[in-house]
Coordinates of C-alpha atoms in Angstrom, one line a residue:
X1392 CA -16.4 -4.2 -19.6
X1393 CA -13.6 -5.2 -17.3
X1394 CA -11.4 -2.5 -18.8
X1395 CA -14.1 0.1 -18.1
X1396 CA -14.4 -1.4 -14.6
X1397 CA -10.7 -1.0 -13.9
X1398 CA -10.7 2.6 -15.3
X1399 CA -13.5 3.7 -13.0
X1400 CA -11.6 2.0 -10.1
X1401 CA -8.6 4.2 -10.8
X1402 CA -10.8 7.3 -10.8
X1403 CA -12.1 6.3 -7.4
X1404 CA -8.8 5.6 -5.8
X1405 CA -7.6 9.2 -5.3
X1406 CA -10.8 9.9 -3.4
X1407 CA -10.8 6.8 -1.1
X1408 CA -7.1 6.8 -0.4
X1409 CA -7.2 10.4 1.0
X1410 CA -9.3 9.8 4.1
X1411 CA -7.0 7.7 6.4
X1412 CA -4.2 10.4 6.2
X1413 CA -6.1 13.7 5.5
X1414 CA -6.3 14.6 9.2
X1415 CA -2.5 14.2 9.6
X1416 CA -1.7 15.9 6.4
X1417 CA -3.7 19.0 7.4
X1418 CA -2.0 18.9 10.8
X1419 CA 1.5 18.8 9.1
X1420 CA 0.7 21.6 6.8
X1421 CA 0.3 23.8 9.9
X1422 CA -2.8 25.6 8.7
X1423 CA -5.0 24.9 11.7
X1424 CA -4.3 27.1 14.7
X1425 CA -5.7 24.5 17.2
X1426 CA -6.5 20.8 17.1
X1427 CA -10.2 21.2 16.9
X1428 CA -9.8 23.3 13.6
X1429 CA -8.2 20.4 11.7
X1430 CA -11.6 19.1 10.6
X1431 CA -12.6 22.5 9.3
X1432 CA -9.7 22.8 6.9
X1433 CA -9.8 19.1 6.0
X1434 CA -13.4 19.5 4.7
X1435 CA -12.4 22.0 2.1
X1436 CA -9.6 19.8 0.6
X1437 CA -12.3 17.1 0.0
X1438 CA -14.8 19.7 -1.3
X1439 CA -12.5 21.2 -4.0
X1440 CA -12.3 18.0 -6.0
X1441 CA -16.1 17.8 -6.2
X1442 CA -16.4 21.5 -7.0
X1443 CA -14.1 21.0 -10.0
X1444 CA -16.2 18.0 -11.1
X1445 CA -19.4 20.1 -10.8
X1446 CA -18.1 22.6 -13.3
X1447 CA -17.0 20.1 -15.9
X1448 CA -19.4 17.1 -15.6
X1449 CA -22.0 18.2 -18.3
X1450 CA -19.3 19.4 -20.8
X1451 CA -17.7 16.0 -20.3
X1452 CA -21.0 14.3 -20.9
X1453 CA -21.6 16.2 -24.1
X1454 CA -18.0 15.4 -25.2
X1455 CA -18.6 11.7 -24.6
X1456 CA -21.9 11.7 -26.6
X1457 CA -20.2 13.5 -29.5
X1458 CA -16.7 12.0 -29.7
X1459 CA -17.1 8.8 -27.8
X1460 CA -16.7 7.3 -24.3
X1461 CA -13.1 6.1 -24.8
X1462 CA -11.4 9.6 -25.4
X1463 CA -13.1 10.9 -22.3
X1464 CA -11.9 8.0 -20.2
X1465 CA -8.3 8.3 -21.5
X1466 CA -8.1 12.1 -20.8
X1467 CA -9.6 11.5 -17.3
X1468 CA -7.0 8.9 -16.4
X1469 CA -4.1 11.2 -17.6
X1470 CA -5.4 13.9 -15.3
X1471 CA -5.2 11.4 -12.4
X1472 CA -1.6 10.6 -13.2
X1473 CA -0.6 14.3 -13.3
X1474 CA -2.6 16.1 -10.6
X1475 CA -2.8 13.2 -8.1
X1476 CA 1.0 13.1 -8.2
X1477 CA 1.3 16.9 -7.6
X1478 CA -1.2 16.6 -4.7
X1479 CA 1.2 14.2 -3.0
X1480 CA 4.0 16.8 -3.4
X1481 CA 2.0 19.6 -1.8
X1482 CA 4.0 21.7 0.6
X1483 CA 1.2 24.2 1.4
X1484 CA -2.5 24.1 2.1
X1485 CA -3.3 26.1 -1.1
X1486 CA -1.2 23.8 -3.3
X1487 CA -3.3 20.8 -2.0
X1488 CA -6.5 22.8 -2.7
X1489 CA -5.5 23.7 -6.3
X1490 CA -4.3 20.3 -7.3
X1491 CA -7.4 18.6 -6.0
X1492 CA -9.6 21.1 -7.8
X1493 CA -7.8 20.6 -11.1
X1494 CA -8.1 16.8 -10.7
X1495 CA -11.8 17.1 -10.3
X1496 CA -12.1 19.5 -13.2
X1497 CA -10.3 17.3 -15.7
X1498 CA -11.5 13.9 -14.4
X1499 CA -14.7 13.5 -16.4
X1500 CA -14.9 9.7 -16.3
X1501 CA -17.9 9.1 -14.0
X1502 CA -20.8 10.0 -16.3
X1503 CA -19.5 8.3 -19.4
X1504 CA -18.4 5.1 -17.6
X1505 CA -22.0 4.7 -16.3
X1506 CA -23.4 5.2 -19.8
X1507 CA -20.7 2.7 -21.0
X1508 CA -21.9 0.1 -18.5
X1509 CA -25.5 0.3 -19.6
X1510 CA -24.5 0.0 -23.3
X1511 CA -22.3 -3.1 -23.1
X1512 CA -25.0 -5.1 -21.3
X1513 CA -28.4 -6.4 -22.4
X1514 CA -31.3 -5.1 -20.4
X1515 CA -31.7 -8.2 -18.3
X1516 CA -28.0 -7.8 -17.2
X1517 CA -28.1 -4.0 -16.6
X1518 CA -28.1 -4.4 -12.8
X1519 CA -25.0 -6.6 -13.0
X1520 CA -23.3 -4.1 -15.4
X1521 CA -23.9 -1.0 -13.3
X1522 CA -23.1 -3.1 -10.2
X1523 CA -19.7 -3.9 -11.7
X1524 CA -19.0 -0.2 -12.3
X1525 CA -20.2 0.7 -8.9
X1526 CA -18.2 -2.1 -7.4
X1527 CA -15.1 -0.2 -8.5
X1528 CA -15.9 2.1 -5.6
X1529 CA -15.9 -1.0 -3.4
X1530 CA -12.5 -2.1 -4.8
X1531 CA -11.3 1.4 -4.2
X1532 CA -12.6 1.1 -0.6
X1533 CA -10.4 -1.9 -0.2
X1534 CA -7.3 -0.8 -2.0
X1535 CA -7.5 3.0 -1.5
X1536 CA -7.6 3.2 2.3
X1537 CA -5.0 0.4 2.5
X1538 CA -2.7 2.5 0.3
X1539 CA -3.4 5.7 2.1
X1540 CA -3.3 4.2 5.6
X1541 CA -0.2 2.1 5.2
X1542 CA 1.9 4.1 2.8
X1543 CA 1.5 7.6 4.1
X1544 CA 4.4 8.9 6.3
X1545 CA 6.6 5.9 5.3
X1546 CA 9.8 7.3 6.8
X1547 CA 8.1 7.2 10.3
X1548 CA 6.4 3.9 9.8
X1549 CA 9.2 2.0 7.9
X1550 CA 12.5 3.8 8.8
X1551 CA 14.5 0.8 7.6
X1552 CA 13.1 1.2 4.1
X1553 CA 12.7 5.0 3.8
X1554 CA 15.0 7.7 5.2
X1555 CA 13.9 11.1 6.3
X1556 CA 16.2 12.6 3.7
X1557 CA 14.5 10.7 0.8
X1558 CA 11.7 12.2 -1.3
X1559 CA 9.3 10.0 0.7
X1560 CA 10.6 11.4 3.9
X1561 CA 10.5 15.1 2.8
X1562 CA 7.0 14.5 1.2
X1563 CA 5.3 12.1 3.7
X1564 CA 2.1 11.8 1.7
X1565 CA 3.7 11.4 -1.8
X1566 CA 4.1 7.6 -1.7
X1567 CA 0.4 6.7 -1.7
X1568 CA -0.3 9.3 -4.4
X1569 CA 2.6 7.9 -6.5
X1570 CA 1.4 4.3 -6.2
X1571 CA -2.1 5.4 -7.4
X1572 CA -0.6 7.3 -10.3
X1573 CA 1.4 4.2 -11.4
X1574 CA -1.9 2.1 -11.3
X1575 CA -3.6 4.8 -13.3
X1576 CA -0.8 4.6 -15.9
X1577 CA -1.5 0.9 -16.2
X1578 CA -5.2 1.6 -16.7
X1579 CA -4.3 4.1 -19.4
X1580 CA -2.4 1.4 -21.3
X1581 CA -5.4 -1.0 -20.9
X1582 CA -7.6 1.6 -22.7
X1583 CA -5.9 0.4 -25.9
X1584 CA -8.3 -2.6 -25.8
X1585 CA -11.3 -0.7 -24.6
X1586 CA -14.1 -0.9 -27.3
X1587 CA -16.1 2.2 -28.1
X1588 CA -19.8 1.8 -27.4
X1589 CA -21.2 5.2 -28.6
X1590 CA -22.5 3.8 -31.9
X1591 CA -22.6 0.1 -30.9
X1592 CA -26.4 0.0 -30.7
X1593 CA -27.4 2.6 -33.3
X1594 CA -29.3 0.3 -35.7
X1595 CA -32.9 0.6 -36.8
X1596 CA -34.2 -2.0 -34.5
X1597 CA -32.8 -0.5 -31.3
X1598 CA -33.7 3.0 -32.4
X1599 CA -37.3 1.8 -32.9
X1600 CA -37.3 0.3 -29.4
X1601 CA -35.9 3.5 -27.9
X1602 CA -38.6 5.5 -29.7
X1603 CA -41.3 3.1 -28.4
X1604 CA -40.0 3.3 -24.9
X1605 CA -40.0 7.1 -25.1
X1606 CA -43.7 7.1 -26.2
X1607 CA -44.7 4.6 -23.4
X1608 CA -42.9 6.5 -20.6
X1609 CA -44.4 9.8 -21.7
X1610 CA -41.3 11.6 -20.5
X1611 CA -40.6 13.5 -23.6
X1612 CA -37.1 12.2 -24.2
X1613 CA -35.7 14.7 -26.8
X1614 CA -32.1 15.2 -27.8
X1615 CA -31.6 18.2 -25.7
X1616 CA -30.5 18.9 -22.1
X1617 CA -33.7 21.0 -21.6
X1618 CA -35.9 18.0 -22.4
X1619 CA -33.9 15.8 -20.0
X1620 CA -34.5 18.4 -17.2
X1621 CA -38.2 18.0 -17.8
X1622 CA -38.0 14.2 -17.6
X1623 CA -39.4 13.8 -14.1
X1624 CA -38.4 10.1 -13.8
X1625 CA -34.8 11.0 -14.5
X1626 CA -34.8 14.1 -12.3
X1627 CA -36.4 12.4 -9.3
X1628 CA -33.8 9.6 -9.5
X1629 CA -31.0 12.2 -9.7
X1630 CA -32.4 14.0 -6.7
X1631 CA -32.4 10.8 -4.6
X1632 CA -28.8 10.2 -5.9
X1633 CA -27.8 13.7 -4.8
X1634 CA -29.3 13.5 -1.3
X1635 CA -27.6 10.1 -0.6
X1636 CA -24.3 11.2 -2.2
X1637 CA -24.3 14.1 0.2
X1638 CA -24.9 11.7 3.1
X1639 CA -22.3 9.2 2.0
X1640 CA -19.5 11.8 1.4
X1641 CA -20.2 13.5 4.7
X1642 CA -20.2 10.2 6.5
X1643 CA -16.9 9.2 5.1
X1644 CA -15.4 12.5 6.0
X1645 CA -16.8 12.5 9.5
X1646 CA -16.0 8.8 10.1
X1647 CA -12.3 9.3 9.1
X1648 CA -11.9 12.5 11.2
X1649 CA -13.8 11.0 14.2
X1650 CA -11.9 7.8 14.2
X1651 CA -8.4 9.4 14.4
X1652 CA -9.4 12.2 16.7
X1653 CA -8.4 12.1 20.4
X1654 CA -10.4 10.4 23.1
X1655 CA -10.7 13.7 24.9
X1656 CA -12.9 14.8 22.0
X1657 CA -14.9 11.5 22.1
X1658 CA -13.0 10.1 19.1
X1659 CA -11.5 6.6 18.8
X1660 CA -7.7 7.6 18.8
X1661 CA -7.1 5.4 15.7
X1662 CA -4.0 5.6 13.6
X1663 CA -4.1 6.0 9.8
X1664 CA -3.4 2.3 9.5
X1665 CA -6.4 1.5 11.8
X1666 CA -8.7 3.6 9.6
X1667 CA -7.3 2.1 6.5
X1668 CA -7.8 -1.4 7.8
X1669 CA -11.4 -0.7 8.8
X1670 CA -12.3 0.9 5.4
X1671 CA -10.5 -1.9 3.5
X1672 CA -12.3 -4.7 5.3
X1673 CA -15.7 -3.1 4.8
X1674 CA -14.8 -2.4 1.1
X1675 CA -13.9 -6.1 0.5
X1676 CA -17.3 -7.1 2.1
X1677 CA -19.2 -4.6 -0.1
X1678 CA -17.4 -5.9 -3.2
X1679 CA -18.5 -9.4 -2.5
X1680 CA -22.0 -8.2 -1.8
X1681 CA -22.2 -6.2 -5.0
X1682 CA -21.0 -8.9 -7.2
X1683 CA -22.6 -12.0 -5.6
X1684 CA -25.7 -10.9 -3.8
X1685 CA -27.1 -7.5 -5.1
X1686 CA -27.7 -8.6 -8.8
X1687 CA -30.0 -11.4 -7.6
X1688 CA -31.7 -9.2 -5.1
X1689 CA -32.4 -6.6 -7.9
X1690 CA -33.5 -9.3 -10.3
X1691 CA -36.2 -10.8 -8.0
X1692 CA -37.4 -7.8 -5.9
X1693 CA -36.3 -4.9 -8.0
X1694 CA -34.1 -2.0 -6.9
X1695 CA -36.7 0.0 -4.9
X1696 CA -37.5 -2.2 -1.9
X1697 CA -33.8 -2.9 -1.0
X1698 CA -33.2 0.8 -1.4
X1699 CA -35.8 1.7 1.2
X1700 CA -34.8 -1.0 3.6
X1701 CA -31.2 0.1 3.3
X1702 CA -32.1 3.7 4.1
X1703 CA -34.0 2.8 7.3
X1704 CA -31.3 0.3 8.5
X1705 CA -28.6 2.9 7.8
X1706 CA -30.4 5.4 10.1
X1707 CA -30.7 2.9 12.9
X1708 CA -27.0 1.8 12.6
X1709 CA -25.6 5.4 12.5
X1710 CA -27.4 6.2 15.7
X1711 CA -25.1 3.7 17.6
X1712 CA -21.8 5.3 16.4
X1713 CA -21.3 7.9 19.2
X1714 CA -21.6 5.2 21.9
X1715 CA -18.6 3.3 20.4
X1716 CA -16.3 5.9 21.9
X1717 CA -17.0 4.1 25.2
X1718 CA -15.5 0.9 23.9
X1719 CA -11.8 -0.1 23.8
X1720 CA -9.5 -2.8 22.5
X1721 CA -10.7 -5.9 20.6
X1722 CA -14.4 -5.2 21.3
X1723 CA -14.2 -1.8 19.7
X1724 CA -12.3 -3.1 16.6
X1725 CA -14.8 -5.9 16.0
X1726 CA -17.9 -3.7 16.4
X1727 CA -16.5 -0.8 14.3
X1728 CA -15.6 -3.2 11.5
X1729 CA -19.1 -4.8 11.5
X1730 CA -20.8 -1.4 11.6
X1731 CA -18.6 0.0 8.8
X1732 CA -19.3 -3.1 6.6
X1733 CA -23.0 -2.8 7.1
X1734 CA -23.0 1.0 6.5
X1735 CA -21.2 0.6 3.3
X1736 CA -23.4 -2.3 2.1
X1737 CA -26.5 -0.1 2.7
X1738 CA -24.8 2.8 0.8
X1739 CA -23.9 0.5 -2.1
X1740 CA -27.5 -0.8 -2.3
X1741 CA -28.8 2.8 -2.6
X1742 CA -26.2 4.0 -5.1
X1743 CA -26.7 1.1 -7.5
X1744 CA -30.4 1.5 -7.4
X1745 CA -30.1 5.2 -8.2
X1746 CA -27.8 4.5 -11.1
X1747 CA -30.2 1.9 -12.5
X1748 CA -33.2 4.3 -12.2
X1749 CA -31.3 7.1 -14.0
X1750 CA -30.1 4.9 -16.9
X1751 CA -33.5 3.3 -17.5
X1752 CA -35.2 6.8 -17.6
X1753 CA -33.5 7.9 -20.8
X1754 CA -32.8 6.5 -24.3
X1755 CA -29.3 5.1 -25.1
X1756 CA -28.1 8.1 -27.1
X1757 CA -28.8 10.5 -24.3
X1758 CA -27.2 8.6 -21.4
X1759 CA -23.9 10.5 -21.7
X1760 CA -25.6 13.9 -21.2
X1761 CA -28.1 12.4 -18.6
X1762 CA -25.2 11.1 -16.5
X1763 CA -23.4 14.4 -17.1
X1764 CA -26.3 16.2 -15.5
X1765 CA -26.4 13.7 -12.7
X1766 CA -22.7 14.0 -12.0
X1767 CA -22.9 17.8 -12.1
X1768 CA -25.8 18.0 -9.6
X1769 CA -24.3 15.2 -7.5
X1770 CA -20.9 16.9 -7.4
X1771 CA -22.5 20.1 -6.1
X1772 CA -23.9 18.0 -3.2
X1773 CA -20.6 16.2 -2.8
X1774 CA -18.7 19.5 -2.8
X1775 CA -20.9 20.8 0.0
X1776 CA -20.7 17.6 2.0
X1777 CA -17.0 17.5 3.1
X1778 CA -16.9 21.2 3.8
X1779 CA -20.1 21.1 5.8
X1780 CA -19.0 17.9 7.5
X1781 CA -15.6 19.4 8.4
X1782 CA -17.3 22.5 9.8
X1783 CA -19.8 20.5 11.8
X1784 CA -17.1 18.1 13.1
X1785 CA -15.0 21.1 14.3
X1786 CA -18.1 22.5 16.0
X1787 CA -18.9 19.2 17.6
X1788 CA -15.4 18.9 19.1
X1789 CA -15.7 22.3 20.6
X1790 CA -19.1 21.5 22.1
X1791 CA -18.6 18.0 23.6
X1792 CA -20.7 19.1 26.6
X1793 CA -23.1 21.9 27.7
X1794 CA -25.8 21.3 25.1
X1795 CA -29.0 19.1 25.2
X1796 CA -26.9 16.3 23.7
X1797 CA -23.1 15.8 23.5
X1798 CA -21.5 17.3 20.4
X1799 CA -20.7 13.9 18.8
X1800 CA -24.3 12.7 19.1
X1801 CA -25.6 15.9 17.5
X1802 CA -23.0 15.3 14.7
X1803 CA -24.4 11.9 13.8
X1804 CA -28.0 13.0 14.3
X1805 CA -27.5 15.7 11.7
X1806 CA -26.0 13.1 9.4
X1807 CA -29.1 10.9 9.9
X1808 CA -31.5 13.7 9.1
X1809 CA -30.1 13.7 5.5
X1810 CA -31.0 10.0 5.2
X1811 CA -34.5 10.6 6.7
X1812 CA -35.1 13.3 4.0
X1813 CA -33.8 10.9 1.3
X1814 CA -36.1 8.0 2.5
X1815 CA -39.2 10.3 2.4
X1816 CA -38.4 11.3 -1.2
X1817 CA -38.7 7.6 -2.3
X1818 CA -42.5 7.8 -2.1
X1819 CA -45.2 9.4 -4.1
X1820 CA -45.9 12.1 -5.1
X1821 CA -42.2 13.0 -5.4
X1822 CA -41.0 9.7 -6.8
X1823 CA -42.4 7.6 -9.7
X1824 CA -40.9 4.2 -10.7
X1825 CA -39.8 4.2 -14.4
X1826 CA -42.0 2.1 -16.7
X1827 CA -39.0 -0.2 -17.6
X1828 CA -38.4 -1.0 -13.9
X1829 CA -42.2 -1.5 -13.2

């Protein structure tokens, strides 16, 4: 289980490490004609990864159900080593776009690793198992932003260690990508000890239990993708997951761009190290929360109530963000760290609940395909999110005044509207709680 946890962690690092330096990378590639356009171009770099994953998620799920979880995980890690390294060596905007897209296309680990987590744990420990995998995102939120924030542009930040003539001086964003590729290589070696779980539970007793659960749920769990699409408990859980994935990805894009943008555009004028530190601190807090608090919360109150409370509190918290641009110094840093920690805790609560709901809505032998469908649909939303967020961010910077609200307040209001829609979808008639959860 720990090996699978580490592998998912390596898949998440290339995503999380990008945000502290993306704004500066786009600026240095000289594709934006004016400062306000940087967010527009930055959004598409984030979007191409998820677009690639959209295309390949279901084929990877089918591959994992046919040939096993382990081969899928190994191929995905190898793609991180190759294409994440090439991304760090990008000299043009289009090279950055293509390498990110290929990384998303060939990294099919997300669906199989969720199925893996549900298969190595007994039912009473499923929340802990999926929480462990989801906590890989929290570890990536600690390590990724720290790597991206502190290791990008090393020749400028650490001139005594790196010269402008070295490879790290000529390619200022290569070092964080190289470090992540080295970690991925270590995870690939660790896969030698990773047990295969595809046929672990295929005995008569468990198959009889799966068949009984299928009859009780009345969801028509057949061995085809078509039947899974008719499974309303699965599809309603996936829809919730998609809506909040859209919100979380857009939030991370907007937060990172907003934090480093100039005060004249009502940003915070943070450095890449500042952003990396804020995201790393909140990531560490979320990791502790997911491992020490959430499993007990889910065990005693179930996943649905914390999900709804987290959605409402997230909306209230995000409404305060634009006003932080009026703060300075230590006061700003303390409040932005607290806000970021709470926001990521709420996001983790929602994400884990969605994963539990999805994996309890289908039989064990269908979880690879079910998670493949989930990742495909979620990746469509995640592909739209950075592009839409970047466009909206650029628009907000060009309309700081002159409208019924300042541009930055409209920006966070639009982000909150996504959460409101997601919260409304957690109630009947749209959403029904799976029988296993009930």
